[in-house]
Every structure is written in C-alpha cells, then in structure tokens.
PDB file of N, CA and C in Angstrom:
ATOM      1  N   MET S  13     127.638 104.261 102.872  1.00 49.00           N
ATOM      2  CA  MET S  13     128.984 104.827 102.938  1.00 49.00           C
ATOM      3  C   MET S  13     129.902 103.913 103.775  1.00 49.00           C
ATOM      4  N   ASP S  14     131.023 103.535 103.236  1.00 51.00           N
ATOM      5  CA  ASP S  14     131.932 102.677 104.040  1.00 51.00           C
ATOM      6  C   ASP S  14     132.972 103.574 104.777  1.00 51.00           C
ATOM      7  N   VAL S  15     133.874 102.878 105.463  1.00 49.00           N
ATOM      8  CA  VAL S  15     134.857 103.600 106.287  1.00 49.00           C
ATOM      9  C   VAL S  15     135.771 104.476 105.411  1.00 49.00           C
ATOM     10  N   MET S  16     136.168 103.993 104.300  1.00 51.00           N
ATOM     11  CA  MET S  16     137.053 104.799 103.425  1.00 51.00           C
ATOM     12  C   MET S  16     136.369 106.075 102.976  1.00 51.00           C
ATOM     13  N   ASP S  17     135.099 106.020 102.643  1.00 54.00           N
ATOM     14  CA  ASP S  17     134.347 107.189 102.195  1.00 54.00           C
ATOM     15  C   ASP S  17     134.219 108.150 103.406  1.00 54.00           C
ATOM     16  N   ALA S  18     133.980 107.665 104.553  1.00 52.00           N
ATOM     17  CA  ALA S  18     133.809 108.504 105.731  1.00 52.00           C
ATOM     18  C   ALA S  18     135.097 109.126 106.172  1.00 52.00           C
ATOM     19  N   ALA S  19     136.175 108.355 106.168  1.00 50.00           N
ATOM     20  CA  ALA S  19     137.469 108.841 106.664  1.00 50.00           C
ATOM     21  C   ALA S  19     138.147 109.773 105.707  1.00 50.00           C
ATOM     22  N   MET S  20     138.009 109.517 104.408  1.00 50.00           N
ATOM     23  CA  MET S  20     138.700 110.297 103.422  1.00 50.00           C
ATOM     24  C   MET S  20     137.773 110.608 102.245  1.00 50.00           C
ATOM     25  N   PRO S  21     136.754 111.434 102.457  1.00 48.00           N
ATOM     26  CA  PRO S  21     135.794 111.700 101.418  1.00 48.00           C
ATOM     27  C   PRO S  21     136.426 112.297 100.171  1.00 48.00           C
ATOM     28  N   GLN S  22     137.485 113.044 100.318  1.00 48.00           N
ATOM     29  CA  GLN S  22     138.117 113.684  99.187  1.00 48.00           C
ATOM     30  C   GLN S  22     138.817 112.667  98.291  1.00 48.00           C
ATOM     31  N   ALA S  23     139.108 111.461  98.833  1.00 48.00           N
ATOM     32  CA  ALA S  23     139.815 110.447  98.070  1.00 48.00           C
ATOM     33  C   ALA S  23     138.890 109.330  97.609  1.00 48.00           C
ATOM     34  N   SER S  24     137.664 109.379  98.052  1.00 49.00           N
ATOM     35  CA  SER S  24     136.738 108.271  97.740  1.00 49.00           C
ATOM     36  C   SER S  24     136.633 108.067  96.217  1.00 49.00           C
ATOM     37  N   ASN S  25     136.852 106.813  95.840  1.00 51.00           N
ATOM     38  CA  ASN S  25     136.715 106.424  94.448  1.00 51.00           C
ATOM     39  C   ASN S  25     137.658 107.112  93.495  1.00 51.00           C
ATOM     40  N   ARG S  26     138.683 107.704  93.993  1.00 51.00           N
ATOM     41  CA  ARG S  26     139.650 108.367  93.094  1.00 51.00           C
ATOM     42  C   ARG S  26     140.876 107.475  93.010  1.00 51.00           C
ATOM     43  N   PRO S  27     141.230 107.056  91.803  1.00 51.00           N
ATOM     44  CA  PRO S  27     142.475 106.287  91.647  1.00 51.00           C
ATOM     45  C   PRO S  27     143.683 107.097  91.999  1.00 51.00           C
ATOM     46  N   VAL S  28     144.731 106.485  92.421  1.00 48.00           N
ATOM     47  CA  VAL S  28     145.978 107.158  92.731  1.00 48.00           C
ATOM     48  C   VAL S  28     147.027 106.754  91.745  1.00 48.00           C
ATOM     49  N   ALA S  29     147.595 107.712  91.083  1.00 50.00           N
ATOM     50  CA  ALA S  29     148.680 107.410  90.140  1.00 50.00           C
ATOM     51  C   ALA S  29     149.960 107.095  90.891  1.00 50.00           C
ATOM     52  N   VAL S  30     150.590 105.996  90.572  1.00 50.00           N
ATOM     53  CA  VAL S  30     151.831 105.576  91.206  1.00 50.00           C
ATOM     54  C   VAL S  30     152.930 105.634  90.221  1.00 50.00           C
ATOM     55  N   PRO S  31     154.006 106.440  90.496  1.00 52.00           N
ATOM     56  CA  PRO S  31     155.102 106.496  89.550  1.00 52.00           C
ATOM     57  C   PRO S  31     155.801 105.124  89.418  1.00 52.00           C
ATOM     58  N   THR S  32     156.196 104.794  88.225  1.00 46.00           N
ATOM     59  CA  THR S  32     156.922 103.512  88.006  1.00 46.00           C
ATOM     60  C   THR S  32     158.138 103.800  87.176  1.00 46.00           C
ATOM     61  N   MET S  33     159.076 102.864  87.209  1.00 44.00           N
ATOM     62  CA  MET S  33     160.268 102.980  86.377  1.00 44.00           C
ATOM     63  C   MET S  33     160.095 102.091  85.142  1.00 44.00           C
ATOM     64  N   SER S  34     160.565 102.537  84.034  1.00 45.00           N
ATOM     65  CA  SER S  34     160.368 101.807  82.783  1.00 45.00           C
ATOM     66  C   SER S  34     161.029 100.450  82.804  1.00 45.00           C
ATOM     67  N   ARG S  35     162.019 100.240  83.639  1.00 45.00           N
ATOM     68  CA  ARG S  35     162.758  98.941  83.660  1.00 45.00           C
ATOM     69  C   ARG S  35     162.196  98.020  84.725  1.00 45.00           C
ATOM     70  N   THR S  36     161.201  98.434  85.454  1.00 49.00           N
ATOM     71  CA  THR S  36     160.596  97.605  86.484  1.00 49.00           C
ATOM     72  C   THR S  36     159.855  96.433  85.833  1.00 49.00           C
ATOM     73  N   PRO S  37     160.218  95.216  86.225  1.00 49.00           N
ATOM     74  CA  PRO S  37     159.510  94.060  85.628  1.00 49.00           C
ATOM     75  C   PRO S  37     158.053  94.007  86.122  1.00 49.00           C
ATOM     76  N   ALA S  38     157.218  93.361  85.305  1.00 50.00           N
ATOM     77  CA  ALA S  38     155.814  93.170  85.697  1.00 50.00           C
ATOM     78  C   ALA S  38     155.750  92.441  87.030  1.00 50.00           C
ATOM     79  N   ALA S  39     154.947  92.923  87.932  1.00 54.00           N
ATOM     80  CA  ALA S  39     154.834  92.287  89.242  1.00 54.00           C
ATOM     81  C   ALA S  39     153.530  91.422  89.297  1.00 54.00           C
ATOM     82  N   PRO S  40     153.521  90.460  90.190  1.00 56.00           N
ATOM     83  CA  PRO S  40     152.294  89.677  90.380  1.00 56.00           C
ATOM     84  C   PRO S  40     151.237  90.555  90.943  1.00 56.00           C
ATOM     85  N   THR S  41     150.012  90.077  91.035  1.00 58.00           N
ATOM     86  CA  THR S  41     148.919  90.815  91.641  1.00 58.00           C
ATOM     87  C   THR S  41     149.365  91.424  92.937  1.00 58.00           C
ATOM     88  N   PRO S  42     149.306  92.745  93.035  1.00 61.00           N
ATOM     89  CA  PRO S  42     149.802  93.411  94.272  1.00 61.00           C
ATOM     90  C   PRO S  42     148.913  93.179  95.470  1.00 61.00           C
ATOM     91  N   ALA S  43     149.553  93.148  96.611  1.00 65.00           N
ATOM     92  CA  ALA S  43     148.907  93.061  97.932  1.00 65.00           C
ATOM     93  C   ALA S  43     147.859  91.933  98.029  1.00 65.00           C
ATOM     94  N   GLY S  44     148.193  90.807  97.445  1.00 83.00           N
ATOM     95  CA  GLY S  44     147.282  89.658  97.626  1.00 83.00           C
ATOM     96  C   GLY S  44     145.830  89.882  97.202  1.00 83.00           C
ATOM     97  N   GLY S  45     145.637  90.661  96.131  1.00 89.00           N
ATOM     98  CA  GLY S  45     144.324  90.869  95.631  1.00 89.00           C
ATOM     99  C   GLY S  45     143.548  92.007  96.335  1.00 89.00           C
ATOM    100  N   LEU S  46     144.175  92.717  97.252  1.00 92.00           N
ATOM    101  CA  LEU S  46     143.486  93.858  97.912  1.00 92.00           C
ATOM    102  C   LEU S  46     143.454  95.099  97.128  1.00 92.00           C
ATOM    103  N   VAL S  47     144.410  95.220  96.155  1.00 92.00           N
ATOM    104  CA  VAL S  47     144.385  96.353  95.279  1.00 92.00           C
ATOM    105  C   VAL S  47     144.476  95.839  93.825  1.00 92.00           C
ATOM    106  N   ALA S  48     144.093  96.706  92.906  1.00 92.00           N
ATOM    107  CA  ALA S  48     144.169  96.417  91.469  1.00 92.00           C
ATOM    108  C   ALA S  48     145.066  97.479  90.842  1.00 92.00           C
ATOM    109  N   ARG S  49     145.818  97.117  89.877  1.00 89.00           N
ATOM    110  CA  ARG S  49     146.677  98.049  89.188  1.00 89.00           C
ATOM    111  C   ARG S  49     146.330  98.027  87.692  1.00 89.00           C
ATOM    112  N   HIS S  50     146.134  99.210  87.131  1.00 88.00           N
ATOM    113  CA  HIS S  50     145.745  99.387  85.745  1.00 88.00           C
ATOM    114  C   HIS S  50     146.617 100.406  85.086  1.00 88.00           C
ATOM    115  N   PRO S  51     146.870 100.294  83.742  1.00 90.00           N
ATOM    116  CA  PRO S  51     147.635 101.333  83.079  1.00 90.00           C
ATOM    117  C   PRO S  51     146.900 102.681  83.035  1.00 90.00           C
ATOM    118  N   LEU S  52     147.607 103.754  83.068  1.00 88.00           N
ATOM    119  CA  LEU S  52     146.996 105.083  82.956  1.00 88.00           C
ATOM    120  C   LEU S  52     146.349 105.204  81.538  1.00 88.00           C
ATOM    121  N   ALA S  53     145.214 105.731  81.410  1.00 85.00           N
ATOM    122  CA  ALA S  53     144.583 105.889  80.157  1.00 85.00           C
ATOM    123  C   ALA S  53     145.253 106.874  79.288  1.00 85.00           C
ATOM    124  N   GLU S  54     145.903 107.898  79.869  1.00 83.00           N
ATOM    125  CA  GLU S  54     146.544 108.959  79.129  1.00 83.00           C
ATOM    126  C   GLU S  54     147.711 108.462  78.241  1.00 83.00           C
ATOM    127  N   ASP S  55     148.584 107.619  78.806  1.00 82.00           N
ATOM    128  CA  ASP S  55     149.735 107.183  78.051  1.00 82.00           C
ATOM    129  C   ASP S  55     150.111 105.748  78.231  1.00 82.00           C
ATOM    130  N   GLY S  56     149.538 105.086  79.202  1.00 77.00           N
ATOM    131  CA  GLY S  56     149.816 103.659  79.377  1.00 77.00           C
ATOM    132  C   GLY S  56     151.078 103.333  80.149  1.00 77.00           C
ATOM    133  N   ARG S  57     151.922 104.368  80.401  1.00 83.00           N
ATOM    134  CA  ARG S  57     153.203 104.149  81.094  1.00 83.00           C
ATOM    135  C   ARG S  57     153.014 104.065  82.578  1.00 83.00           C
ATOM    136  N   GLY S  58     152.213 104.945  83.111  1.00 88.00           N
ATOM    137  CA  GLY S  58     151.963 104.957  84.576  1.00 88.00           C
ATOM    138  C   GLY S  58     150.963 103.935  84.975  1.00 88.00           C
ATOM    139  N   ARG S  59     150.727 103.807  86.240  1.00 89.00           N
ATOM    140  CA  ARG S  59     149.754 102.816  86.771  1.00 89.00           C
ATOM    141  C   ARG S  59     148.819 103.553  87.741  1.00 89.00           C
ATOM    142  N   VAL S  60     147.591 103.080  87.750  1.00 90.00           N
ATOM    143  CA  VAL S  60     146.582 103.523  88.718  1.00 90.00           C
ATOM    144  C   VAL S  60     146.314 102.335  89.626  1.00 90.00           C
ATOM    145  N   VAL S  61     146.416 102.609  90.935  1.00 90.00           N
ATOM    146  CA  VAL S  61     146.204 101.602  91.934  1.00 90.00           C
ATOM    147  C   VAL S  61     144.886 101.915  92.706  1.00 90.00           C
ATOM    148  N   THR S  62     143.979 100.956  92.732  1.00 91.00           N
ATOM    149  CA  THR S  62     142.686 101.177  93.456  1.00 91.00           C
ATOM    150  C   THR S  62     142.433  99.982  94.358  1.00 91.00           C
ATOM    151  N   LEU S  63     141.662 100.185  95.385  1.00 93.00           N
ATOM    152  CA  LEU S  63     141.274  99.087  96.236  1.00 93.00           C
ATOM    153  C   LEU S  63     140.258  98.229  95.534  1.00 93.00           C
ATOM    154  N   THR S  64     140.389  96.922  95.683  1.00 94.00           N
ATOM    155  CA  THR S  64     139.373  95.936  95.194  1.00 94.00           C
ATOM    156  C   THR S  64     138.256  95.915  96.291  1.00 94.00           C
ATOM    157  N   GLN S  65     137.203  95.215  95.962  1.00 95.00           N
ATOM    158  CA  GLN S  65     136.177  95.039  97.018  1.00 95.00           C
ATOM    159  C   GLN S  65     136.702  94.317  98.236  1.00 95.00           C
ATOM    160  N   SER S  66     137.603  93.360  98.059  1.00 94.00           N
ATOM    161  CA  SER S  66     138.235  92.685  99.188  1.00 94.00           C
ATOM    162  C   SER S  66     139.073  93.670  99.981  1.00 94.00           C
ATOM    163  N   GLY S  67     139.758  94.590  99.326  1.00 94.00           N
ATOM    164  CA  GLY S  67     140.516  95.600 100.005  1.00 94.00           C
ATOM    165  C   GLY S  67     139.655  96.533 100.822  1.00 94.00           C
ATOM    166  N   ARG S  68     138.536  96.947 100.242  1.00 95.00           N
ATOM    167  CA  ARG S  68     137.598  97.859 100.932  1.00 95.00           C
ATOM    168  C   ARG S  68     137.005  97.148 102.148  1.00 95.00           C
ATOM    169  N   THR S  69     136.653  95.860 101.982  1.00 96.00           N
ATOM    170  CA  THR S  69     136.088  95.060 103.061  1.00 96.00           C
ATOM    171  C   THR S  69     137.114  94.978 104.227  1.00 96.00           C
ATOM    172  N   LEU S  70     138.371  94.712 103.910  1.00 95.00           N
ATOM    173  CA  LEU S  70     139.384  94.633 104.956  1.00 95.00           C
ATOM    174  C   LEU S  70     139.532  95.966 105.676  1.00 95.00           C
ATOM    175  N   ILE S  71     139.553  97.047 104.922  1.00 95.00           N
ATOM    176  CA  ILE S  71     139.616  98.390 105.554  1.00 95.00           C
ATOM    177  C   ILE S  71     138.472  98.596 106.484  1.00 95.00           C
ATOM    178  N   ASP S  72     137.243  98.279 106.011  1.00 96.00           N
ATOM    179  CA  ASP S  72     136.055  98.451 106.844  1.00 96.00           C
ATOM    180  C   ASP S  72     136.115  97.625 108.158  1.00 96.00           C
ATOM    181  N   GLU S  73     136.709  96.424 108.030  1.00 96.00           N
ATOM    182  CA  GLU S  73     136.850  95.534 109.202  1.00 96.00           C
ATOM    183  C   GLU S  73     137.899  96.014 110.176  1.00 96.00           C
ATOM    184  N   MET S  74     139.030  96.534 109.637  1.00 97.00           N
ATOM    185  CA  MET S  74     140.161  96.903 110.468  1.00 97.00           C
ATOM    186  C   MET S  74     140.147  98.313 111.008  1.00 97.00           C
ATOM    187  N   TYR S  75     139.362  99.167 110.385  1.00 96.00           N
ATOM    188  CA  TYR S  75     139.351 100.584 110.809  1.00 96.00           C
ATOM    189  C   TYR S  75     138.972 100.747 112.258  1.00 96.00           C
ATOM    190  N   PRO S  76     137.886 100.088 112.722  1.00 96.00           N
ATOM    191  CA  PRO S  76     137.550 100.181 114.152  1.00 96.00           C
ATOM    192  C   PRO S  76     138.695  99.719 115.086  1.00 96.00           C
ATOM    193  N   VAL S  77     139.403  98.702 114.689  1.00 96.00           N
ATOM    194  CA  VAL S  77     140.528  98.187 115.456  1.00 96.00           C
ATOM    195  C   VAL S  77     141.590  99.266 115.512  1.00 96.00           C
ATOM    196  N   HIS S  78     141.843  99.883 114.389  1.00 96.00           N
ATOM    197  CA  HIS S  78     142.854 100.946 114.292  1.00 96.00           C
ATOM    198  C   HIS S  78     142.492 102.140 115.240  1.00 96.00           C
ATOM    199  N   LEU S  79     141.181 102.542 115.197  1.00 96.00           N
ATOM    200  CA  LEU S  79     140.737 103.643 116.028  1.00 96.00           C
ATOM    201  C   LEU S  79     140.885 103.296 117.517  1.00 96.00           C
ATOM    202  N   THR S  80     140.567 102.064 117.881  1.00 97.00           N
ATOM    203  CA  THR S  80     140.686 101.649 119.279  1.00 97.00           C
ATOM    204  C   THR S  80     142.162 101.683 119.709  1.00 97.00           C
ATOM    205  N   THR S  81     143.046 101.188 118.879  1.00 97.00           N
ATOM    206  CA  THR S  81     144.480 101.198 119.177  1.00 97.00           C
ATOM    207  C   THR S  81     144.995 102.637 119.269  1.00 97.00           C
ATOM    208  N   GLU S  82     144.597 103.485 118.377  1.00 96.00           N
ATOM    209  CA  GLU S  82     145.001 104.880 118.376  1.00 96.00           C
ATOM    210  C   GLU S  82     144.579 105.565 119.686  1.00 96.00           C
ATOM    211  N   GLU S  83     143.327 105.322 120.064  1.00 96.00           N
ATOM    212  CA  GLU S  83     142.795 105.929 121.316  1.00 96.00           C
ATOM    213  C   GLU S  83     143.565 105.432 122.510  1.00 96.00           C
ATOM    214  N   ALA S  84     143.918 104.199 122.546  1.00 97.00           N
ATOM    215  CA  ALA S  84     144.677 103.643 123.683  1.00 97.00           C
ATOM    216  C   ALA S  84     146.077 104.253 123.741  1.00 97.00           C
ATOM    217  N   LEU S  85     146.717 104.486 122.568  1.00 97.00           N
ATOM    218  CA  LEU S  85     148.008 105.115 122.569  1.00 97.00           C
ATOM    219  C   LEU S  85     147.969 106.569 123.018  1.00 97.00           C
ATOM    220  N   LEU S  86     146.897 107.261 122.659  1.00 97.00           N
ATOM    221  CA  LEU S  86     146.777 108.706 122.956  1.00 97.00           C
ATOM    222  C   LEU S  86     146.140 108.959 124.293  1.00 97.00           C
ATOM    223  N   ALA S  87     145.628 107.964 124.963  1.00 97.00           N
ATOM    224  CA  ALA S  87     144.895 108.115 126.220  1.00 97.00           C
ATOM    225  C   ALA S  87     145.672 108.908 127.274  1.00 97.00           C
ATOM    226  N   PRO S  88     146.983 108.747 127.381  1.00 98.00           N
ATOM    227  CA  PRO S  88     147.700 109.516 128.437  1.00 98.00           C
ATOM    228  C   PRO S  88     147.805 111.018 128.144  1.00 98.00           C
ATOM    229  N   LEU S  89     147.487 111.426 126.903  1.00 98.00           N
ATOM    230  CA  LEU S  89     147.588 112.826 126.553  1.00 98.00           C
ATOM    231  C   LEU S  89     146.295 113.588 126.824  1.00 98.00           C
ATOM    232  N   ASP S  90     146.396 114.804 127.311  1.00 98.00           N
ATOM    233  CA  ASP S  90     145.210 115.627 127.442  1.00 98.00           C
ATOM    234  C   ASP S  90     144.942 116.316 126.080  1.00 98.00           C
ATOM    235  N   ALA S  91     143.864 117.064 125.995  1.00 97.00           N
ATOM    236  CA  ALA S  91     143.450 117.694 124.720  1.00 97.00           C
ATOM    237  C   ALA S  91     144.546 118.615 124.149  1.00 97.00           C
ATOM    238  N   ALA S  92     145.185 119.372 125.025  1.00 98.00           N
ATOM    239  CA  ALA S  92     146.220 120.283 124.542  1.00 98.00           C
ATOM    240  C   ALA S  92     147.430 119.502 124.033  1.00 98.00           C
ATOM    241  N   GLU S  93     147.779 118.429 124.699  1.00 98.00           N
ATOM    242  CA  GLU S  93     148.897 117.626 124.244  1.00 98.00           C
ATOM    243  C   GLU S  93     148.593 116.904 122.907  1.00 98.00           C
ATOM    244  N   ARG S  94     147.355 116.473 122.782  1.00 97.00           N
ATOM    245  CA  ARG S  94     146.951 115.887 121.513  1.00 97.00           C
ATOM    246  C   ARG S  94     146.997 116.878 120.390  1.00 97.00           C
ATOM    247  N   ALA S  95     146.545 118.087 120.615  1.00 97.00           N
ATOM    248  CA  ALA S  95     146.624 119.142 119.575  1.00 97.00           C
ATOM    249  C   ALA S  95     148.097 119.445 119.232  1.00 97.00           C
ATOM    250  N   GLN S  96     148.956 119.508 120.248  1.00 98.00           N
ATOM    251  CA  GLN S  96     150.324 119.742 119.951  1.00 98.00           C
ATOM    252  C   GLN S  96     150.963 118.624 119.174  1.00 98.00           C
ATOM    253  N   LEU S  97     150.647 117.364 119.493  1.00 97.00           N
ATOM    254  CA  LEU S  97     151.136 116.197 118.759  1.00 97.00           C
ATOM    255  C   LEU S  97     150.703 116.263 117.313  1.00 97.00           C
ATOM    256  N   GLU S  98     149.388 116.584 117.127  1.00 97.00           N
ATOM    257  CA  GLU S  98     148.867 116.659 115.779  1.00 97.00           C
ATOM    258  C   GLU S  98     149.611 117.734 114.943  1.00 97.00           C
ATOM    259  N   ALA S  99     149.824 118.892 115.538  1.00 97.00           N
ATOM    260  CA  ALA S  99     150.519 119.970 114.832  1.00 97.00           C
ATOM    261  C   ALA S  99     151.970 119.552 114.478  1.00 97.00           C
ATOM    262  N   LEU S 100     152.627 118.884 115.400  1.00 97.00           N
ATOM    263  CA  LEU S 100     153.991 118.394 115.154  1.00 97.00           C
ATOM    264  C   LEU S 100     154.015 117.333 114.026  1.00 97.00           C
ATOM    265  N   LEU S 101     153.090 116.453 114.055  1.00 96.00           N
ATOM    266  CA  LEU S 101     153.010 115.411 113.009  1.00 96.00           C
ATOM    267  C   LEU S 101     152.730 116.002 111.630  1.00 96.00           C
ATOM    268  N   ILE S 102     151.865 116.991 111.577  1.00 96.00           N
ATOM    269  CA  ILE S 102     151.564 117.680 110.352  1.00 96.00           C
ATOM    270  C   ILE S 102     152.818 118.386 109.839  1.00 96.00           C
ATOM    271  N   LYS S 103     153.524 119.027 110.755  1.00 97.00           N
ATOM    272  CA  LYS S 103     154.788 119.701 110.345  1.00 97.00           C
ATOM    273  C   LYS S 103     155.794 118.746 109.792  1.00 97.00           C
ATOM    274  N   LEU S 104     155.915 117.573 110.438  1.00 97.00           N
ATOM    275  CA  LEU S 104     156.842 116.567 109.927  1.00 97.00           C
ATOM    276  C   LEU S 104     156.393 116.055 108.563  1.00 97.00           C
ATOM    277  N   ALA S 105     155.110 115.853 108.386  1.00 96.00           N
ATOM    278  CA  ALA S 105     154.615 115.330 107.107  1.00 96.00           C
ATOM    279  C   ALA S 105     154.799 116.297 105.982  1.00 96.00           C
ATOM    280  N   ILE S 106     154.658 117.575 106.268  1.00 94.00           N
ATOM    281  CA  ILE S 106     154.809 118.622 105.211  1.00 94.00           C
ATOM    282  C   ILE S 106     156.234 118.818 104.885  1.00 94.00           C
ATOM    283  N   GLY S 107     157.076 118.693 105.889  1.00 86.00           N
ATOM    284  CA  GLY S 107     158.530 118.866 105.652  1.00 86.00           C
ATOM    285  C   GLY S 107     158.967 120.151 106.160  1.00 86.00           C
TER     286      GLY S 107
END
C-alpha cells in the first residue's frame, strides 16, 4: 500500500472526471508526465485524469515532507485549537 492508498483509500485507483470545454485546444502531456489524461469511455467528450507511476512515486516521496511541514505549522495549537481549526476548514470547504 502506498501513501495515496493509505491517505485516501476511498479514492485509490479511481479516475477523476475533469470537466472540459469543447473549444479547449489539445494540451501537451499534463503535469510533466505525473498524470495521464484519457477520454471518458461513456462519450469521449470528458477526460479522466489519473496519476502515472511517476506521479505516485513523487507523492510517496513528498507526503512525509508534507506531514512534517503540517505538524510544524500546527505545533503552536493545542488539541482543542486543532479541532476548532479543522471544523472551520471543513465549514469553508463545504461552503
């Protein structure tokens, strides 16, 4: 199990449909080869974006760095403050 599977088991190996505009020109390989884009099987108009093996490898390498940075940023907060921050961020994300 890699970091992506552990961090987001509900999203593991699931492609994400990305809305596109019909007039959008074809783009070069996105994100320097870290993701792959494929037409949707249902109608071919939409696109599915997935991580390539290089993308998964980069996530696996960078996730510990991210966690260390996040812990350093949150270090001044006690448990109650962290819970409050989390609740507020969820509220903002939901709208």
